[in-house]
PDB file of C-alpha atoms in Angstrom:
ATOM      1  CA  UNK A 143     -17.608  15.017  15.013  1.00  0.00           C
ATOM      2  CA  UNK A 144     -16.722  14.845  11.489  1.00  0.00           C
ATOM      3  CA  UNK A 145     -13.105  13.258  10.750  1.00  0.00           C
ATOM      4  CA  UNK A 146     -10.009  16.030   9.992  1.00  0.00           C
ATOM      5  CA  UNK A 147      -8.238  12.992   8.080  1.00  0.00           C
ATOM      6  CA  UNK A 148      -7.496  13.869   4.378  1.00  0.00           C
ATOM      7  CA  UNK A 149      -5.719  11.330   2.228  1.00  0.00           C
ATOM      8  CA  UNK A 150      -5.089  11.589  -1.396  1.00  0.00           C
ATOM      9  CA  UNK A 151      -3.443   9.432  -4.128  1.00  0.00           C
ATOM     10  CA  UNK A 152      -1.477  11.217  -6.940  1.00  0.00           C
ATOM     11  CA  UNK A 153      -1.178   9.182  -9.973  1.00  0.00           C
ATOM     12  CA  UNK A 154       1.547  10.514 -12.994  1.00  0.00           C
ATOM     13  CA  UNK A 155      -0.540  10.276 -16.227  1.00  0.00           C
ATOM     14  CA  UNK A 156       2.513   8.321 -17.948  1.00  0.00           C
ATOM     15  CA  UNK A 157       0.743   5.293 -18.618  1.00  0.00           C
ATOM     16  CA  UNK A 158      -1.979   3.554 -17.049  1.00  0.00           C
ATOM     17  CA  UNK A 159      -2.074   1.909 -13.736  1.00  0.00           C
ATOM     18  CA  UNK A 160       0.275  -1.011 -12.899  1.00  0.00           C
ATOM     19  CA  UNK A 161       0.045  -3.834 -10.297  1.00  0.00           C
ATOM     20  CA  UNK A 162       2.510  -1.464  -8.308  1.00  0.00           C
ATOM     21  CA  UNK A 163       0.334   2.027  -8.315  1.00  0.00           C
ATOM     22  CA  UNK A 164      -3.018   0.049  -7.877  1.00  0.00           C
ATOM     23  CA  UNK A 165      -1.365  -0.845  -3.940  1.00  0.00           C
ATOM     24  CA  UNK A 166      -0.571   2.902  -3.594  1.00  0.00           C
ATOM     25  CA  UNK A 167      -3.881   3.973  -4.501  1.00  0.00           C
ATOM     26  CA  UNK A 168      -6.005   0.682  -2.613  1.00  0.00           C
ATOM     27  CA  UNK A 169      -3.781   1.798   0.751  1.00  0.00           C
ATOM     28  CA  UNK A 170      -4.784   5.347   0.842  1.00  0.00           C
ATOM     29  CA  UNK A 171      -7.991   5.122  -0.470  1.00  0.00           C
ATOM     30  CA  UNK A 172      -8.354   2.017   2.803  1.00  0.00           C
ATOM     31  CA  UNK A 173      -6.691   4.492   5.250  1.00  0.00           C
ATOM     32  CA  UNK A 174      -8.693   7.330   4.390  1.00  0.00           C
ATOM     33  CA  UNK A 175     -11.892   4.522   4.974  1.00  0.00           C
ATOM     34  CA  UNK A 176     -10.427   3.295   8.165  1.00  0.00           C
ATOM     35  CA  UNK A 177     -10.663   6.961   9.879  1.00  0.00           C
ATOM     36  CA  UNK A 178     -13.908   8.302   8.070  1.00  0.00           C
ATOM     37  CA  UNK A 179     -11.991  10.849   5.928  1.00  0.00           C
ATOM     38  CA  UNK A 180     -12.327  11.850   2.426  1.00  0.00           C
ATOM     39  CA  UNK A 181      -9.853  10.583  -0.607  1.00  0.00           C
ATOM     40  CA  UNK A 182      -8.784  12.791  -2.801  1.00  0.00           C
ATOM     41  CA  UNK A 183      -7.012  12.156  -6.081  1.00  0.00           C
ATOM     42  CA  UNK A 184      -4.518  14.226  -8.330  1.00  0.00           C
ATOM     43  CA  UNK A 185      -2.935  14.180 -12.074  1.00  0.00           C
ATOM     44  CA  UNK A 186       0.636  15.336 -11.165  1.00  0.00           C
ATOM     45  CA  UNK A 187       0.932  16.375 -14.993  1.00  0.00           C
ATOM     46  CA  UNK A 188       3.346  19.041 -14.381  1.00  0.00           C
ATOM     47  CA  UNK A 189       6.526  16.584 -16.442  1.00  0.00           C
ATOM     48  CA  UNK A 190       4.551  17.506 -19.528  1.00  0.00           C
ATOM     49  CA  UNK A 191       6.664  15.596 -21.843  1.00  0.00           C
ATOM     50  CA  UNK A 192       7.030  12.921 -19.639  1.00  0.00           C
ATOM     51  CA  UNK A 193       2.963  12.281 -20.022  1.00  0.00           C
ATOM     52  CA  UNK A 194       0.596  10.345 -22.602  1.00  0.00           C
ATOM     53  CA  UNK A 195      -2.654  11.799 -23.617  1.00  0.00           C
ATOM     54  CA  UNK A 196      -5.466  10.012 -22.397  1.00  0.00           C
ATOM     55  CA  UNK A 197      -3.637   8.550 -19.531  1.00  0.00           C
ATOM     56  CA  UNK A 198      -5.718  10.391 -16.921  1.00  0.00           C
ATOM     57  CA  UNK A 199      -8.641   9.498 -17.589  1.00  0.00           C
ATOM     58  CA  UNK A 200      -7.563   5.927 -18.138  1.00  0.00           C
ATOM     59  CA  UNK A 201      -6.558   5.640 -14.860  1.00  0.00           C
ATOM     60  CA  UNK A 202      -9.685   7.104 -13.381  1.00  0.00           C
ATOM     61  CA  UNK A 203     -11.526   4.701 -15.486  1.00  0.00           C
ATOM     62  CA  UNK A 204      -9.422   2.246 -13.723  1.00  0.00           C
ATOM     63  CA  UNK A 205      -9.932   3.487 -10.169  1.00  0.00           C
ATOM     64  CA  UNK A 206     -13.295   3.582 -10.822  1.00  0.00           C
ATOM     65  CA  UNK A 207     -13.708   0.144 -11.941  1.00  0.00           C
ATOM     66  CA  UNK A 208     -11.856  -1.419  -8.579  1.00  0.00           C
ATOM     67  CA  UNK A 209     -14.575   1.021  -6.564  1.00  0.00           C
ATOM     68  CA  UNK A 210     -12.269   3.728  -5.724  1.00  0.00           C
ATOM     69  CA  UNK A 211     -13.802   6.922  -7.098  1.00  0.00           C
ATOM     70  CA  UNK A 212     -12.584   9.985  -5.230  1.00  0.00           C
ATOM     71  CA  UNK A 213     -14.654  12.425  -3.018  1.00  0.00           C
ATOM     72  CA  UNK A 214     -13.988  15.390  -4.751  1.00  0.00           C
ATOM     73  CA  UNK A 215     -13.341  16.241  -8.702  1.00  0.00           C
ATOM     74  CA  UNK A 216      -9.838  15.263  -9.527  1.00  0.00           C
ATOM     75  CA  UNK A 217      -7.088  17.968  -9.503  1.00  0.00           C
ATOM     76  CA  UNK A 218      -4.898  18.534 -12.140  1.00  0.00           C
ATOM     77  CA  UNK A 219      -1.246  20.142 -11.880  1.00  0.00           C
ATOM     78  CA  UNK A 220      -1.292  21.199 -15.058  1.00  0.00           C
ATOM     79  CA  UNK A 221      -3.707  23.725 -14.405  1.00  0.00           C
ATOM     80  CA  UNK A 222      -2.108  25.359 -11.516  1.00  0.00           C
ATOM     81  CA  UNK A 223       1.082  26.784 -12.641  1.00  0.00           C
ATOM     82  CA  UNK A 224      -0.230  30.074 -10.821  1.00  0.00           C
ATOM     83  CA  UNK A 225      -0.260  28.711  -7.132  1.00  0.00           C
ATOM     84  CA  UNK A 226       3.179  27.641  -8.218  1.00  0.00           C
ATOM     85  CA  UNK A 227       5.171  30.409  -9.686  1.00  0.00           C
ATOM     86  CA  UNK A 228       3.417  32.439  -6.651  1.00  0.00           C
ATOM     87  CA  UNK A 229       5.249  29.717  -4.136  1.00  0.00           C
ATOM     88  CA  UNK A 230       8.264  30.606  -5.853  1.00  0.00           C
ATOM     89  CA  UNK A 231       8.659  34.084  -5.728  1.00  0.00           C
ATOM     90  CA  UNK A 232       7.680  33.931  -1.937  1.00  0.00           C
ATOM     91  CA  UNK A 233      10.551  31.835  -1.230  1.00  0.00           C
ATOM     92  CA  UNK A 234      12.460  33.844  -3.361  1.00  0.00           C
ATOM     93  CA  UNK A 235      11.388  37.455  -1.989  1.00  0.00           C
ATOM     94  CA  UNK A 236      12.824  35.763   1.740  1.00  0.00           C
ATOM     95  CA  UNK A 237      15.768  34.456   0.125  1.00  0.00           C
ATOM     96  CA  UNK A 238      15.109  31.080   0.766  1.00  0.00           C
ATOM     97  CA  UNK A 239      15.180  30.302  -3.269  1.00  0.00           C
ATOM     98  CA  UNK A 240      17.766  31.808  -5.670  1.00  0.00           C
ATOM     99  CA  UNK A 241      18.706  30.901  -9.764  1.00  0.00           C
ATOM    100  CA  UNK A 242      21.233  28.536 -10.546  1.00  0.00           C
ATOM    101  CA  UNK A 243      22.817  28.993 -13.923  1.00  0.00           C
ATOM    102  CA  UNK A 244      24.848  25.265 -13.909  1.00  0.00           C
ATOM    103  CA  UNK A 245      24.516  22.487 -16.155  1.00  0.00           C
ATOM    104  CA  UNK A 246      24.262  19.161 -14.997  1.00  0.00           C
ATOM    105  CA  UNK A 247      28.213  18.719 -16.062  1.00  0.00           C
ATOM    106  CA  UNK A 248      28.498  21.920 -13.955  1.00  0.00           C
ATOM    107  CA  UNK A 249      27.789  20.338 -11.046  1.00  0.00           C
ATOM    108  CA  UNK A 250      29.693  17.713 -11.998  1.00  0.00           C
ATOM    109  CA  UNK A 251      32.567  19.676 -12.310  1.00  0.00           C
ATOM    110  CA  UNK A 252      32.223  21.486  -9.836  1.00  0.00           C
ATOM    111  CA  UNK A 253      31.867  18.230  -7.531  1.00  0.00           C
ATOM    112  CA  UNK A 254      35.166  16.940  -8.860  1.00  0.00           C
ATOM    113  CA  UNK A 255      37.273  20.297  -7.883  1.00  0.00           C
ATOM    114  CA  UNK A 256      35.721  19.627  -4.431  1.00  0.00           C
ATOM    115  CA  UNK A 257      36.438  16.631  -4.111  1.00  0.00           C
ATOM    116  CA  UNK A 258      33.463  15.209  -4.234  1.00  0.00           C
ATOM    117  CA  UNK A 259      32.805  12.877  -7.400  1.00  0.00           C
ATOM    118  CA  UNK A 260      29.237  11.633  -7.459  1.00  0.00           C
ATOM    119  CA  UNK A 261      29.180   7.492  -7.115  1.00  0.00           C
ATOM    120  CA  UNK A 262      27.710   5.296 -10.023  1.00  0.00           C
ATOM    121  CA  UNK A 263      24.539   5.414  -8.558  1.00  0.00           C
ATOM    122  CA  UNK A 264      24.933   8.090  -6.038  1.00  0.00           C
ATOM    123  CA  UNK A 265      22.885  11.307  -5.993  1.00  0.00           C
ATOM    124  CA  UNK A 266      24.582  14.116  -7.901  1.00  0.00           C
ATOM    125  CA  UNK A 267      24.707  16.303  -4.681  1.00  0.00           C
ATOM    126  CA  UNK A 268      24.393  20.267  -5.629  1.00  0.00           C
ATOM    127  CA  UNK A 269      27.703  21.839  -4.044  1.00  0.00           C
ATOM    128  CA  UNK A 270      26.074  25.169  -3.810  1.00  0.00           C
ATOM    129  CA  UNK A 271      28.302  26.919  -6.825  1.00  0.00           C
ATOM    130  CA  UNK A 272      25.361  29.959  -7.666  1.00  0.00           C
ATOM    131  CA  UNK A 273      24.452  30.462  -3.944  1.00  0.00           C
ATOM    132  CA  UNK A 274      26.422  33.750  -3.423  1.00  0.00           C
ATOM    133  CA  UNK A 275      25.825  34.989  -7.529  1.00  0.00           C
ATOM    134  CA  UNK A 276      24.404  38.131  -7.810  1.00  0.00           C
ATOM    135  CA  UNK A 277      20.201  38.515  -8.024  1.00  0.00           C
ATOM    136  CA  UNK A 278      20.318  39.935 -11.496  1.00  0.00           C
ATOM    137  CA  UNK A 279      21.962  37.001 -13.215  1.00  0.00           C
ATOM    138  CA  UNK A 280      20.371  34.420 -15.877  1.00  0.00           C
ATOM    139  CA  UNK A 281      18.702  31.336 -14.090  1.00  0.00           C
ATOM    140  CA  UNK A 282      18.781  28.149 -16.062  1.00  0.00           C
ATOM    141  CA  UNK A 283      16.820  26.369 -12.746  1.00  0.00           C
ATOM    142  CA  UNK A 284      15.626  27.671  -9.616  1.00  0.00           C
ATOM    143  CA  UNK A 285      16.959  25.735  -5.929  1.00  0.00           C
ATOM    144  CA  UNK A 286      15.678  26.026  -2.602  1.00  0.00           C
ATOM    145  CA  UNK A 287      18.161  26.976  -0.088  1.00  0.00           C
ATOM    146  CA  UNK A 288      18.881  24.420   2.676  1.00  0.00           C
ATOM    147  CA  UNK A 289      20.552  24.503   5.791  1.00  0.00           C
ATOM    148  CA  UNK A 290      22.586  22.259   7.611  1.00  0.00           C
ATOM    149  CA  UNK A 291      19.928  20.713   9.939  1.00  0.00           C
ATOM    150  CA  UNK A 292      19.364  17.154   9.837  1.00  0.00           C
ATOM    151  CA  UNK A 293      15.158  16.364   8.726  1.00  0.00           C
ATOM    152  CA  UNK A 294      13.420  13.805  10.994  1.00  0.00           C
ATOM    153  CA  UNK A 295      10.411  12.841  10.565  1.00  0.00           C
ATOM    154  CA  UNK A 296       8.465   8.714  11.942  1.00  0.00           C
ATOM    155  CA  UNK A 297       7.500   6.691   9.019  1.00  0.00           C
ATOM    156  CA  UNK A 298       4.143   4.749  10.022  1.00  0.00           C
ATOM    157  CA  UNK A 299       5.606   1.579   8.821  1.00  0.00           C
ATOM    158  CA  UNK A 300       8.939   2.267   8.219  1.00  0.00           C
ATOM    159  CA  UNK A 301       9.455   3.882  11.348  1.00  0.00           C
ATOM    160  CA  UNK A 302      11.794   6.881  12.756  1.00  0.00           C
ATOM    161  CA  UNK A 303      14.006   8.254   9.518  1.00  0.00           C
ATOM    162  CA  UNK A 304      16.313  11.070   9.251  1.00  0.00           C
ATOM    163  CA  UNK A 305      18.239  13.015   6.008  1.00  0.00           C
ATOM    164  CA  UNK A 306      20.554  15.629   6.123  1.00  0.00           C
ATOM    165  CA  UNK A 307      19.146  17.285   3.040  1.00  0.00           C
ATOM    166  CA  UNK A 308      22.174  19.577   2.695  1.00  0.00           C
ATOM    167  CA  UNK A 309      24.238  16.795   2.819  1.00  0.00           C
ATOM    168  CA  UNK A 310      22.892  14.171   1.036  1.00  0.00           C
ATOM    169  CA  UNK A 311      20.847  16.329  -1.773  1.00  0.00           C
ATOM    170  CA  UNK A 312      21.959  20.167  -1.627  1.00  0.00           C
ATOM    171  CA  UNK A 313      19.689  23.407  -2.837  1.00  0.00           C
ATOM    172  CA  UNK A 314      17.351  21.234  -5.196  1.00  0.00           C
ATOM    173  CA  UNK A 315      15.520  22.433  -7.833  1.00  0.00           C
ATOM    174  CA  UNK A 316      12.374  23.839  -7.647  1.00  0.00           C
ATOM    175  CA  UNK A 317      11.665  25.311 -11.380  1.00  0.00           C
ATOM    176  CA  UNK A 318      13.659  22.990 -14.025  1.00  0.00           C
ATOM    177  CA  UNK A 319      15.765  24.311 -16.814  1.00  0.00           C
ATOM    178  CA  UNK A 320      13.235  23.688 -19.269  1.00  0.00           C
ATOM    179  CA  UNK A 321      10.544  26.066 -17.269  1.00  0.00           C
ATOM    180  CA  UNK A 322       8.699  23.252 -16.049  1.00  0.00           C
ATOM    181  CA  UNK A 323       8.214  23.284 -12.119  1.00  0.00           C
ATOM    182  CA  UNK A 324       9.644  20.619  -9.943  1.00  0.00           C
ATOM    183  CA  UNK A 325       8.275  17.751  -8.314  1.00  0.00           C
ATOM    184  CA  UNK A 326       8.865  18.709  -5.018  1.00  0.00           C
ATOM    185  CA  UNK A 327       7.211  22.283  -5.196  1.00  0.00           C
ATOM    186  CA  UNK A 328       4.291  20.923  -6.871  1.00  0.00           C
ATOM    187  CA  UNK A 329       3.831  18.053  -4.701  1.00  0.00           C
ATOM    188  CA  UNK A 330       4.303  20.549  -1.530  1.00  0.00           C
ATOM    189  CA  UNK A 331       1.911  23.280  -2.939  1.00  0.00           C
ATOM    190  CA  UNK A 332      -0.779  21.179  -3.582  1.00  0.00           C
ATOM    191  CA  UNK A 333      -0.717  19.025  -0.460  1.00  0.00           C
ATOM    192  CA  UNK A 334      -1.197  22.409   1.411  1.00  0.00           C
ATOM    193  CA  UNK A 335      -3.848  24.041  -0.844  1.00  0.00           C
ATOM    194  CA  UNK A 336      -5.761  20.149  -0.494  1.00  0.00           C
ATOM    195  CA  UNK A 337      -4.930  19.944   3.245  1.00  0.00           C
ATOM    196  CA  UNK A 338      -3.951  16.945   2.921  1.00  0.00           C
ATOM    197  CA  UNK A 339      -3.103  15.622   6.731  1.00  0.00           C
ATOM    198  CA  UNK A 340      -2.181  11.809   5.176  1.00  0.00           C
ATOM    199  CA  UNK A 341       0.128  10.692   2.382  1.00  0.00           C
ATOM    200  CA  UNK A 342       0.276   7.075   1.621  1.00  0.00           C
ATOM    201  CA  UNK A 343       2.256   6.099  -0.994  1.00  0.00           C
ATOM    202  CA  UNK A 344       4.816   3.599  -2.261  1.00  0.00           C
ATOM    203  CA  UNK A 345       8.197   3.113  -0.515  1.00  0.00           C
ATOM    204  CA  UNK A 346       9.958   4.553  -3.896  1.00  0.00           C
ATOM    205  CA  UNK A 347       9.020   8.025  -2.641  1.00  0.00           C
ATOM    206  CA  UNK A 348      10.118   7.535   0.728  1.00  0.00           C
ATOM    207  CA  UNK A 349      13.605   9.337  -0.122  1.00  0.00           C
ATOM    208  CA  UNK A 350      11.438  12.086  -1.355  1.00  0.00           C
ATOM    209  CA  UNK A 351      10.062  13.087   2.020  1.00  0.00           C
ATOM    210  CA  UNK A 352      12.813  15.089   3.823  1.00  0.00           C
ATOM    211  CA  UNK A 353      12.984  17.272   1.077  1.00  0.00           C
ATOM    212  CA  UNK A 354       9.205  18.106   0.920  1.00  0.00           C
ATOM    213  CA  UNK A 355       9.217  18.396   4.834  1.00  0.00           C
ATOM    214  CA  UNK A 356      11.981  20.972   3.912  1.00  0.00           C
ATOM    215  CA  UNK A 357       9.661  22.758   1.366  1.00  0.00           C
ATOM    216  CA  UNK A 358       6.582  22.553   3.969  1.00  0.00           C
ATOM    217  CA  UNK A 359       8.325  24.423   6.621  1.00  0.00           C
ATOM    218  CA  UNK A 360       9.505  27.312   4.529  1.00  0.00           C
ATOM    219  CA  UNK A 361       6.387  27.485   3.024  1.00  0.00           C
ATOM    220  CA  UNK A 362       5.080  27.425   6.515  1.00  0.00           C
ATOM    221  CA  UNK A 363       2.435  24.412   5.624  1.00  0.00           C
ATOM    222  CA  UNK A 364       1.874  21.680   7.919  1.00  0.00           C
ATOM    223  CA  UNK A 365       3.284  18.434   7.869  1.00  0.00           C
ATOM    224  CA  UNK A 366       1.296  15.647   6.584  1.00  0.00           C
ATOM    225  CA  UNK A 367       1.774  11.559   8.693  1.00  0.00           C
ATOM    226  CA  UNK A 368       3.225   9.498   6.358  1.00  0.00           C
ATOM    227  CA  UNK A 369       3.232   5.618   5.722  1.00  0.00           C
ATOM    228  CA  UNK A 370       5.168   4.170   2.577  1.00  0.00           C
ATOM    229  CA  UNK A 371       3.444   0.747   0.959  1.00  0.00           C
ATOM    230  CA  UNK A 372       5.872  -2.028  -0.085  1.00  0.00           C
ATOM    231  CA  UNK A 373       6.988  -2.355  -3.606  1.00  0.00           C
ATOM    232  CA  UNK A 374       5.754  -4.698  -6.041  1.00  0.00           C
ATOM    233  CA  UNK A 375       9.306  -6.208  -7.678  1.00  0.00           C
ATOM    234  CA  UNK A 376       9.668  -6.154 -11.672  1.00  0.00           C
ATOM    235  CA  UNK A 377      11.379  -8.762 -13.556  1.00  0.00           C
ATOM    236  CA  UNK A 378      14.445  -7.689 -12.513  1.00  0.00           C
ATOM    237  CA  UNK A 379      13.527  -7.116  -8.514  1.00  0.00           C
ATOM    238  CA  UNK A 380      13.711  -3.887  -8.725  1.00  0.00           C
ATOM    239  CA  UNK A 381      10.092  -1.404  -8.299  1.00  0.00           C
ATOM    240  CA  UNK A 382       7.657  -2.748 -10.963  1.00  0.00           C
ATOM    241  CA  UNK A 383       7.731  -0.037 -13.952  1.00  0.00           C
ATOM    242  CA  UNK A 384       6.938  -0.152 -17.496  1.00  0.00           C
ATOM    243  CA  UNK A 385      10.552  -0.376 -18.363  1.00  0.00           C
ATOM    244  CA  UNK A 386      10.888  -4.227 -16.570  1.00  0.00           C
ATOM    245  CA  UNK A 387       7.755  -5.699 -17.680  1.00  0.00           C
ATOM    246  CA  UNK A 388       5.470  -3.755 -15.703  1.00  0.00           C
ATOM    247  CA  UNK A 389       1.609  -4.327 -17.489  1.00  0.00           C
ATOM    248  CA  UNK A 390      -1.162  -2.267 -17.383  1.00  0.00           C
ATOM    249  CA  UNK A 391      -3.755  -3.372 -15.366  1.00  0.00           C
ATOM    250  CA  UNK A 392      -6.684  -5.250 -16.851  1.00  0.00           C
ATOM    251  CA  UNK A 393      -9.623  -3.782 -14.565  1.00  0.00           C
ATOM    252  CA  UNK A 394     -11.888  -6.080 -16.212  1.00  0.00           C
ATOM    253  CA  UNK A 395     -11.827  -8.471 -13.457  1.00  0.00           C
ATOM    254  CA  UNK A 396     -11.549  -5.954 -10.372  1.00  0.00           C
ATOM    255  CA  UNK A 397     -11.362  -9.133  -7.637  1.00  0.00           C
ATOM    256  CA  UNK A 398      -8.292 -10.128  -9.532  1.00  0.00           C
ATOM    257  CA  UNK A 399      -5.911  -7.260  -8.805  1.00  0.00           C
ATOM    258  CA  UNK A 400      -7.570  -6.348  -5.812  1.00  0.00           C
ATOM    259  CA  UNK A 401      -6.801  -9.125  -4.625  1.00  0.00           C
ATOM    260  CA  UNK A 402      -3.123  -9.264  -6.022  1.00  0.00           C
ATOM    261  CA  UNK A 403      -2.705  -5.549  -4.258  1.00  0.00           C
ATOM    262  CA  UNK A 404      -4.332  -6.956  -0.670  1.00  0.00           C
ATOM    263  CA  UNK A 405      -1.488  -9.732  -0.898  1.00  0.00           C
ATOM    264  CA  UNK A 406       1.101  -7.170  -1.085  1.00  0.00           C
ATOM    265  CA  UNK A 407      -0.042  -5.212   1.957  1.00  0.00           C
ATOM    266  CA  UNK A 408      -0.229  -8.551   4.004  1.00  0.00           C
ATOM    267  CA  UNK A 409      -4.312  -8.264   3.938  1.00  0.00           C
ATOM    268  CA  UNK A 410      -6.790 -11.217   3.034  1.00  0.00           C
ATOM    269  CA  UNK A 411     -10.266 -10.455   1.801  1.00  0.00           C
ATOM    270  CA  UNK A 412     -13.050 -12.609   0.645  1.00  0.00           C
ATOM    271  CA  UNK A 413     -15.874 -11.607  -1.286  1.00  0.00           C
ATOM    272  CA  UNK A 414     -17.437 -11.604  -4.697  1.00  0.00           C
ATOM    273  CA  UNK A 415     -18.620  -8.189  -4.910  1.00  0.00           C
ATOM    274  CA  UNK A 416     -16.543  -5.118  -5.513  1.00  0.00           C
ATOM    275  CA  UNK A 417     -18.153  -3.384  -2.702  1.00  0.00           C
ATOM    276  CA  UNK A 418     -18.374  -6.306  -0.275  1.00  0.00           C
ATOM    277  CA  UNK A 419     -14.795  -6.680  -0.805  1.00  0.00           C
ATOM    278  CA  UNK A 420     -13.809  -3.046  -0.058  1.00  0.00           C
ATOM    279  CA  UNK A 421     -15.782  -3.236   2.736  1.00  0.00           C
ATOM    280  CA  UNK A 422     -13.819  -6.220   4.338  1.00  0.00           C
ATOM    281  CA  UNK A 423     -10.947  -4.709   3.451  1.00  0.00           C
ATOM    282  CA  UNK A 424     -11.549  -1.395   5.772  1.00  0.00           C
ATOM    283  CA  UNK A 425     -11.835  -3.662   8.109  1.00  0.00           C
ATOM    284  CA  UNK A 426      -8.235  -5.599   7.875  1.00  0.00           C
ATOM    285  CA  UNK A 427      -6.806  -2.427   7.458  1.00  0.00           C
ATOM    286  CA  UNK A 428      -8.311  -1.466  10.445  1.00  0.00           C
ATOM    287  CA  UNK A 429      -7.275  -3.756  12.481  1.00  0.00           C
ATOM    288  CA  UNK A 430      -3.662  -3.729  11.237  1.00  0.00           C
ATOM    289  CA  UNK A 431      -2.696   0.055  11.251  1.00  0.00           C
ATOM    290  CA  UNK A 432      -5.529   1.228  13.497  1.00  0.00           C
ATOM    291  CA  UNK A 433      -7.066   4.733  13.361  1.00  0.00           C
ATOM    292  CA  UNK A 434      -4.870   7.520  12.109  1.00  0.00           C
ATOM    293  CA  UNK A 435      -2.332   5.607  13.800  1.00  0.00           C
TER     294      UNK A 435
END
């Protein structure tokens, strides 16, 4: 019987790949190996500005050089505004998803009257302040209702989690200020429309997850198993990036930062062949996070 498993890895096209998004891609492109599924992989391009042309098909030059080419044509969000907007109104229609007119010194003002001043480095929490406003008025951003509920959901290497999304995020946006769509409905749409059934990715997005669980179940999609990689520290210990030193990779030498990436996700490989070494490498991974496990 054919394998159900469908993995994917979803590059942003703002810059090539780093030492960091090469362990992303090398773990789900080695899970999807390990139980005989297919590996997708998408441009999330929908942060326009926030991408450099050319980037995508740099980085698919640079998959392809470490031997991970994908089984189907690449997707690209860019093109699928559509599938989007349509997610949108549905959630909208069932008033799950209504307009939010505030700024982000709104919300912070808002915050403060409550109460509730966001930390240095805390999350700017949405306190709700357009929930009750009228249909009719003019939307700056669109936010997905939440609830009260506490998200829980088993990490496959991180283990049981749990987020009061209400709590700890608010509504969030799901159609920016600027007209671009969101992350989080993007992410969510296309997951569903791929059926995607396994998302491994770095630990980064791991705070992420609640909130697309969220988005799944209104959408009424099904949840996807996740497992979050380690990060690869920058200069300054914090997630490798281009803004701490973070180079792109030189796929010249595909051994090399394959098998920099292996080190990171505790797995040893020997070989001098690209393909020998992928090979051996399906089956560490194997062998240390078993089928669909």
């Amino acid at each position: 019987m054919p394998s159900s498993y469908i993995g994917r890895f979803a590059p942003s096209p703002t810059g090539p790949l780093h030492a960091g998004s090469l362990v992303a891609a090398l773990a789900s492109w080695l899970d999807a190996r390990a139980n005989h599924g297919r590996w997708l992989v998408r441009i999330e391009d929908v942060d326009a500005p926030r991408c450099v042309p050319g980037a995508d098909r740099l980085i698919l030059q640079q998959l392809a050089d470490c031997g991970l080419s994908p089984d189907e044509p690449p997707l690209w969000q860019s093109r699928r505004n559509a599938q989007y907007q349509q997610a949108l109104d549905g959630l909208f229609e069932r008033g799950l998803a209504y307009p939010c007119a505030c700024s982000r010194s709104d919300i912070e003002a808002g915050l403060q009257r409550l109460g509730r001043p966001k930390s240095r480095h805390g999350e700017l929490v949405y306190p709700g302040t357009c929930r009750e406003r009228l249909r009719g008025m003019a939307a700056r951003s669109w936010r997905l209702r939440t609830d009260h509920q506490a998200v829980d959901w088993s990490d496959r290497r991180l283990g049981p989690q749990t987020q009061n999304v209400e709590l700890d995020i608010g509504d969030f946006v799901l159609k920016r200020a600027d007209g671009l769509f969101a992350y989080q409905l993007a992410v969510v749409v296309d997951d569903g429309a791929q059926g995607i059934t396994h998302i491994v990715r770095g630990e980064d997005l791991a705070d992420n997850t609640a909130r697309q669980i969220l988005l799944q179940r209104r959408l009424s999609l099904p949840t996807p198993r996740y497992l979050h990689t380690p990060l690869v520290p920058g200069l300054n210990g914090e997630k490798l990036s281009k803004q701490n030193g973070a180079r792109a990779l030189d796929t010249r030498e595909p051994l090399a930062v394959l098998n920099a990436a292996a080190a990171v996700l505790g797995l040893q490989v020997s070989a001098t062949r690209v393909s020998d070494w992928l090979a051996q490498a399906v089956i560490h991974w194997t062998a240390r996070w078993g089928i669909g496990r």
